mmCIF file of C-alpha atoms in Angstrom:
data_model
loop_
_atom_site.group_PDB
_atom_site.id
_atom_site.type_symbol
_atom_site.label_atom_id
_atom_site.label_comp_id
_atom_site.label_asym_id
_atom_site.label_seq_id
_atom_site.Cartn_x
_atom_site.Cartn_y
_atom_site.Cartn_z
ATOM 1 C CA UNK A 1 -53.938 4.060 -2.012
ATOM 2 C CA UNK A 2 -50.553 5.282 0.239
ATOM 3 C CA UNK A 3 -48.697 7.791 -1.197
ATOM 4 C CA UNK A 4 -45.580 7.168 -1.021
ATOM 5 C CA UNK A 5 -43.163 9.839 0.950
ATOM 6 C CA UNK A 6 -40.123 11.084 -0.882
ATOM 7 C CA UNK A 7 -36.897 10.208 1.039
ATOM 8 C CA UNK A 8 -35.530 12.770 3.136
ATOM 9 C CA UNK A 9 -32.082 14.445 2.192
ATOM 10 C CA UNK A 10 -30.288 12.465 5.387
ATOM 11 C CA UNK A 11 -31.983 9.141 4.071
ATOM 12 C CA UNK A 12 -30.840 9.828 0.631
ATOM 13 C CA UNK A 13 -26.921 10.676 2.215
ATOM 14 C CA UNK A 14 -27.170 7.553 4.002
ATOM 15 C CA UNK A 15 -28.282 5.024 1.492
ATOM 16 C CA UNK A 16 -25.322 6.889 -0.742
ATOM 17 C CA UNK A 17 -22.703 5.807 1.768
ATOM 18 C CA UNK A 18 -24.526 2.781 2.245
ATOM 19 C CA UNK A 19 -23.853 2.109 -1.490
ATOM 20 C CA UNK A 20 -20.514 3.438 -1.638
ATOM 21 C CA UNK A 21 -19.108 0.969 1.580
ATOM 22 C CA UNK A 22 -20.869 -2.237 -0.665
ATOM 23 C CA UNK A 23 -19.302 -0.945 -3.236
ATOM 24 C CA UNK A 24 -15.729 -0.694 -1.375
ATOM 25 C CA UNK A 25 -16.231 -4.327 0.315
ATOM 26 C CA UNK A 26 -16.915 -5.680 -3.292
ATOM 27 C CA UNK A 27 -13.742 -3.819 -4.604
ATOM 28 C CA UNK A 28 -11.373 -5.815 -2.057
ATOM 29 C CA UNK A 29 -12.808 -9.248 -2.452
ATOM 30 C CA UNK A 30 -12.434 -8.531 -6.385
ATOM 31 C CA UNK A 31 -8.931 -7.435 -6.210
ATOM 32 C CA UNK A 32 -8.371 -9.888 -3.851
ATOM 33 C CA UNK A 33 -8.947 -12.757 -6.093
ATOM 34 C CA UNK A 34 -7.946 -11.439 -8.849
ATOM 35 C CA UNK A 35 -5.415 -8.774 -9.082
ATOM 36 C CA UNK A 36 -6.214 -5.088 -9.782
ATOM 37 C CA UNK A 37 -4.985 -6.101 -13.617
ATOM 38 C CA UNK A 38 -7.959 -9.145 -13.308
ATOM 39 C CA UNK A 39 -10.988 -7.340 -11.585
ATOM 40 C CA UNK A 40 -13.460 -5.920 -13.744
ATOM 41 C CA UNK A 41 -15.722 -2.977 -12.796
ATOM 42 C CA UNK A 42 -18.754 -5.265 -13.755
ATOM 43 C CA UNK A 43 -17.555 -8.011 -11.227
ATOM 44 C CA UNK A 44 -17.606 -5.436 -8.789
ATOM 45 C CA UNK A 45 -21.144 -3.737 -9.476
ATOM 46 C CA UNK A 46 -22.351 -7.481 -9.170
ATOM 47 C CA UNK A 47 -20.867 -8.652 -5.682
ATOM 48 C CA UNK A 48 -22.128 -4.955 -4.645
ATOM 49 C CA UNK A 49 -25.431 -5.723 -6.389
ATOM 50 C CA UNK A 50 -25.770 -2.060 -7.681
ATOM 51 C CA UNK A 51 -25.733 -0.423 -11.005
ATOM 52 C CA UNK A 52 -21.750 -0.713 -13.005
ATOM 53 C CA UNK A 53 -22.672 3.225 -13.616
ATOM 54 C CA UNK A 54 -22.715 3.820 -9.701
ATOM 55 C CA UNK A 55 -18.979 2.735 -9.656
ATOM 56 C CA UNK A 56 -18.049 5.966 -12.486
ATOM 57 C CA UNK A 57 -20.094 8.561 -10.691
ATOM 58 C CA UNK A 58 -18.943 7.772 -6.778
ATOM 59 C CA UNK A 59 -14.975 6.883 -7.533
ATOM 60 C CA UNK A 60 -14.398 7.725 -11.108
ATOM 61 C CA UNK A 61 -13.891 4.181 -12.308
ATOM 62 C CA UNK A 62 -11.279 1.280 -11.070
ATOM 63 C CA UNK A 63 -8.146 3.118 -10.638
ATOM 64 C CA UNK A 64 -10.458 5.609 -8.184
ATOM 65 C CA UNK A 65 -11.664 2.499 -5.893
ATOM 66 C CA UNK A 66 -8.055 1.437 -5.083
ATOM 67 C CA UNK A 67 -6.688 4.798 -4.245
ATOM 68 C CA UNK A 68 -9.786 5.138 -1.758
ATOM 69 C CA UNK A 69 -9.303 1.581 -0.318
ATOM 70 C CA UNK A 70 -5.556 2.725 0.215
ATOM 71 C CA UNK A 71 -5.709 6.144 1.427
ATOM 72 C CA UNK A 72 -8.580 4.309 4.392
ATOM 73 C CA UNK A 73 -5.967 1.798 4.559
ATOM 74 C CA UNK A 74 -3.338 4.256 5.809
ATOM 75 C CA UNK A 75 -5.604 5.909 7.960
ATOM 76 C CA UNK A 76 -6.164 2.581 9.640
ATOM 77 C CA UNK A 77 -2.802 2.285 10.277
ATOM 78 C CA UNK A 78 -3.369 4.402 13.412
ATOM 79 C CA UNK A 79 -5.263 2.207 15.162
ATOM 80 C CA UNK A 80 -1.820 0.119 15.133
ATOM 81 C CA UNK A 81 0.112 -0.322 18.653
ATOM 82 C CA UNK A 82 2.094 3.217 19.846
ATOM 83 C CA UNK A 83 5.405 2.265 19.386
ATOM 84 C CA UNK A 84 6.122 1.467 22.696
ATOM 85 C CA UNK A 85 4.026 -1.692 22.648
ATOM 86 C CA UNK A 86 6.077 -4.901 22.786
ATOM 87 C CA UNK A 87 7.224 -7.339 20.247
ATOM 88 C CA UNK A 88 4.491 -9.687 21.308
ATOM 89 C CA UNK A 89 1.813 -7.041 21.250
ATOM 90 C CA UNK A 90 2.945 -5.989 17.366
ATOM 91 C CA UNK A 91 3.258 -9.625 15.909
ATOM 92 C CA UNK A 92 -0.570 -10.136 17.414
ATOM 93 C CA UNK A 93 -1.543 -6.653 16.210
ATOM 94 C CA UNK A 94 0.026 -7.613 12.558
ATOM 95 C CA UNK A 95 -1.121 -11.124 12.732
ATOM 96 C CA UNK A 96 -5.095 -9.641 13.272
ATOM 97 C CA UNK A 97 -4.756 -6.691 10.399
ATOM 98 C CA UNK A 98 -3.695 -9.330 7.674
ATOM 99 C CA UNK A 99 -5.966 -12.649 8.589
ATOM 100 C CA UNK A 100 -9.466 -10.316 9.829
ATOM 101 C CA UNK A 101 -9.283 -8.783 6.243
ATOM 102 C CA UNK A 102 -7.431 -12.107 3.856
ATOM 103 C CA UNK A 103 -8.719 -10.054 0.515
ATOM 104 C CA UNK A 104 -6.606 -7.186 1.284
ATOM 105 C CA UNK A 105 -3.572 -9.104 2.453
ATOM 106 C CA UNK A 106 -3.932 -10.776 -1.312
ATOM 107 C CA UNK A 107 -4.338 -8.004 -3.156
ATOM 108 C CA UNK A 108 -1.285 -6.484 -1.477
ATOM 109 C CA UNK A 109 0.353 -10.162 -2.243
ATOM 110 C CA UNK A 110 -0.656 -9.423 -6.033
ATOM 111 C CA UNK A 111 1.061 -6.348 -5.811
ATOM 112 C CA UNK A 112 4.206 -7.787 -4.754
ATOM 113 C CA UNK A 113 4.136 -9.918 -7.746
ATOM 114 C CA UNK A 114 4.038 -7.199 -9.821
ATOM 115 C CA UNK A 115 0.482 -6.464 -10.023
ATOM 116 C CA UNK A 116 0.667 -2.711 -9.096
ATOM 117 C CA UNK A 117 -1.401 -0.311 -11.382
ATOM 118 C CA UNK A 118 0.012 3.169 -12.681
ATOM 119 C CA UNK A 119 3.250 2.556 -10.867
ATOM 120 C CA UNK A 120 4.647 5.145 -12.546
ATOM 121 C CA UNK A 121 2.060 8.128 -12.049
ATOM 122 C CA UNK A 122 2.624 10.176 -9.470
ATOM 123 C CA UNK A 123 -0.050 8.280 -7.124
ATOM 124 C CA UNK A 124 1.613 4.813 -7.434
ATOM 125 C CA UNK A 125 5.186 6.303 -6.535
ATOM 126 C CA UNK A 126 3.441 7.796 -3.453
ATOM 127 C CA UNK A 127 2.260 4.747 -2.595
ATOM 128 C CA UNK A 128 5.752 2.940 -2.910
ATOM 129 C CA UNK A 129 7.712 5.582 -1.412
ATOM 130 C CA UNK A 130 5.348 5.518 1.767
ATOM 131 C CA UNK A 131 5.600 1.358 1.810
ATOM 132 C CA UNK A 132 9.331 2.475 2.110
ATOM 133 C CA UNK A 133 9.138 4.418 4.793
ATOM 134 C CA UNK A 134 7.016 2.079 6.438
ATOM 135 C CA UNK A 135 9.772 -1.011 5.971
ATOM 136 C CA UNK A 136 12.324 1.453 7.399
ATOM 137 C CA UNK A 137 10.265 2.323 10.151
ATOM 138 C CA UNK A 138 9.590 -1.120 10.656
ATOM 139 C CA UNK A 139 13.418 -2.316 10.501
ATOM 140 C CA UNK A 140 14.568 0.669 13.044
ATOM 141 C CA UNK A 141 11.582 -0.797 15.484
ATOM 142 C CA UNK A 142 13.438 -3.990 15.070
ATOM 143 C CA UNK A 143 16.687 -2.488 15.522
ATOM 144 C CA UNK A 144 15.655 -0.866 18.752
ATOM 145 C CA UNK A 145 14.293 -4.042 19.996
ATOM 146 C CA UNK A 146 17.156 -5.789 19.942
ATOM 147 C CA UNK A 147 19.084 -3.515 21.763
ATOM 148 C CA UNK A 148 16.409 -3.528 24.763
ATOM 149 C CA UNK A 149 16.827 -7.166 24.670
ATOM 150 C CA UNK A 150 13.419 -7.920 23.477
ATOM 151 C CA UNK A 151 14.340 -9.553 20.162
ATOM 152 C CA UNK A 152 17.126 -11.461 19.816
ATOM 153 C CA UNK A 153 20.417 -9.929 18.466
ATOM 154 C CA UNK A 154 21.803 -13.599 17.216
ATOM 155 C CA UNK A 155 20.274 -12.806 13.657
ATOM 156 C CA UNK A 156 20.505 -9.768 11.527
ATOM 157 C CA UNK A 157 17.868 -7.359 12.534
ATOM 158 C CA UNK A 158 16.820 -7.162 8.615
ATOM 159 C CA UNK A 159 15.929 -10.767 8.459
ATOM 160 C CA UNK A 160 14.294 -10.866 11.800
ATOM 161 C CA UNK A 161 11.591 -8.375 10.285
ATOM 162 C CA UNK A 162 11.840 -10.278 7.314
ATOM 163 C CA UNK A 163 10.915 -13.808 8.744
ATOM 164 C CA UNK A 164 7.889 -11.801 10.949
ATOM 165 C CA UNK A 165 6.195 -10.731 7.912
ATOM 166 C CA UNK A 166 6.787 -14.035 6.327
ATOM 167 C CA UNK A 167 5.037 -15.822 8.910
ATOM 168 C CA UNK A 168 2.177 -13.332 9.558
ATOM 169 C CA UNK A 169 1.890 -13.232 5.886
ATOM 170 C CA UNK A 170 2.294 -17.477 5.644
ATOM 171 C CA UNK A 171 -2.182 -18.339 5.463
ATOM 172 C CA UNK A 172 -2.550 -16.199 2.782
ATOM 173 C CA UNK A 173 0.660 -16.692 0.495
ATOM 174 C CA UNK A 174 1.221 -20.368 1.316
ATOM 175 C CA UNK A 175 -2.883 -21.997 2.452
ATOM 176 C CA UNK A 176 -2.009 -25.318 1.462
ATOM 177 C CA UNK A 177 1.280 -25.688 3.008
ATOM 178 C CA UNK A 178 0.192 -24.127 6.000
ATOM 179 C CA UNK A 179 -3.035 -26.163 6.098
ATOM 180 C CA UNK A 180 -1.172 -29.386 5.268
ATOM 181 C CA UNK A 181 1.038 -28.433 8.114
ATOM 182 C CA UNK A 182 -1.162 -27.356 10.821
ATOM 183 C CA UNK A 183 -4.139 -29.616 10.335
ATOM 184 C CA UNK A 184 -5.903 -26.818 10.372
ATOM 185 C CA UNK A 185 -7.803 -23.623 8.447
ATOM 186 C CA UNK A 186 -5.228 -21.379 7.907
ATOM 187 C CA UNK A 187 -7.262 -18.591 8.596
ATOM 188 C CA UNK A 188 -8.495 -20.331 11.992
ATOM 189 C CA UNK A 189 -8.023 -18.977 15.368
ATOM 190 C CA UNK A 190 -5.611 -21.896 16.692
ATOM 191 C CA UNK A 191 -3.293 -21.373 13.397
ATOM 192 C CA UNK A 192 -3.288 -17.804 14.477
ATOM 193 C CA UNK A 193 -2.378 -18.743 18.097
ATOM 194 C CA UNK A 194 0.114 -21.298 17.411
ATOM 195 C CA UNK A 195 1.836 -18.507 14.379
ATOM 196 C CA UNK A 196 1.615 -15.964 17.106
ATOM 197 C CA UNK A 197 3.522 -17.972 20.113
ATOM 198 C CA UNK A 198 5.845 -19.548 18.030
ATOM 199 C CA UNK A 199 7.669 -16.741 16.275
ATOM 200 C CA UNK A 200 7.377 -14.575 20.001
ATOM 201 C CA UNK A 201 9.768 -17.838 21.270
ATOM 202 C CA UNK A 202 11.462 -17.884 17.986
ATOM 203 C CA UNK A 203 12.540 -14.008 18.256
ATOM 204 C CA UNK A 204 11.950 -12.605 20.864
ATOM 205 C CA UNK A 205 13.496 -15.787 23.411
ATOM 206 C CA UNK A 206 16.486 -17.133 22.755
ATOM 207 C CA UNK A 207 19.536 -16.067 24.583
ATOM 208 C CA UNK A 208 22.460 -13.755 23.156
#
C-alpha cells in the first residue's frame, strides 16, 4: 500500500488561494443576485463548494468578503484607459468592465438602491467618498472633452456623463427592455457593439 506524501508548504499556499478566489467568485454572483442585505454566508460556501467555516477564518465573515472584492475592485481600476485615451476608447473600456463581470455591475446596482452595508462605519463612508471622487473625476474628463471638441458641448456636460453610464449600465438595469429592443442577449457582443457606436455618434458627433 502507497503512502501517501504530505503536501508541501507551497501546495498547501496554493490550494489556500485556490480556495480563497472560489470563495471570492461565489461572493459576487451571491451579491449579485441578491443584494449584500440577501446573500447568506451559507449560499456562498455552497456555490464555492467549501466548508461555511472557511469563509470566518480567510475574511472574517460577510462584511470582510465585500471590502476585499472592493479594495481588488479599485485596484483594477488601473488597468482603465490613461486619461488621454479618447471618448470612444473609454465608453468601450466602460462598456467591457460592467458586461465581462454582470454580477458586480448588479451588486453595485443594489447598492444604488440602497443596499449598501455599514454605510455609516468608517469603511462604507470611504467607499462613498472615493465613488465621489470618482464621479467628479469622471464629470471634469467630460468637461475637458468638450472643450477639445470631442464630445459635444450642445448638452450639459453633467448629463452627457449621466446618459454614458446609463447606457453602459442599460443590460444589466433594464434586460428586458433592452432585449425586447435589440432582439438580442443583452449581454451579447452585437448589443455591446451597437451600445458602443451609438452613444460615440450620439456624443461625441454632432455639430456645435
Amino acid at each position: 500500500m502507497a503512502v501517501r506524501r504530505a503536501p508541501r508548504p507551497e501546495e498547501r499556499g496554493k490550494a489556500a488561494e485556490e480556495t480563497r478566489e472560489r470563495i471570492l467568485r461565489a461572493a459576487v454572483s451571491e451579491f449579485g443576485e441578491k443584494g449584500y442585505s440577501g446573500a447568506r454566508t451559507a449560499g456562498i460556501a455552497a456555490r464555492a463548494g467549501v466548508n461555511q467555516q472557511l469563509i470566518s477564518y480567510y475574511f472574517g465573515g460577510k462584511q470582510g468578503l465585500l471590502e476585499e472584492l472592493r479594495r481588488r475592485r479599485q485596484e483594477d481600476e488601473a488597468s482603465m484607459p490613461a486619461r488621454d485615451a479618447s471618448f470612444e476608447e473609454s465608453v468601450g473600456a466602460q462598456l467591457a468592465r460592467t458586461l465581462d463581470d454582470p454580477d458586480w455591475a448588479r451588486l453595485v446596482v443594489w447598492q444604488a438602491l440602497g443596499d449598501c452595508p455599514f454605510a455609516d462605519a468608517d469603511e462604507g463612508r470611504r467607499h462613498m467618498e472615493a465613488q465621489r471622487s470618482r464621479m467628479a473625476a469622471a464629470l471634469e474628463r467630460m468637461r475637458s472633452r468638450q472643450e477639445a471638441g470631442e464630445v459635444t458641448g450642445q448638452v450639459d456636460p453633467a448629463f452627457a456623463l449621466l446618459v454614458a453610464y446609463a447606457v453602459v449600465f442599460a443590460p444589466i438595469t433594464m434586460p428586458q427592455f433592452v432585449r425586447d429592443i435589440f432582439g438580442d442577449d443583452p449581454l451579447s457582443p452585437e448589443v455591446r457593439r451597437r451600445l458602443h457606436g451609438e452613444l460615440v455618434r450620439l456624443l461625441g458627433e454632432a455639430e456645435d
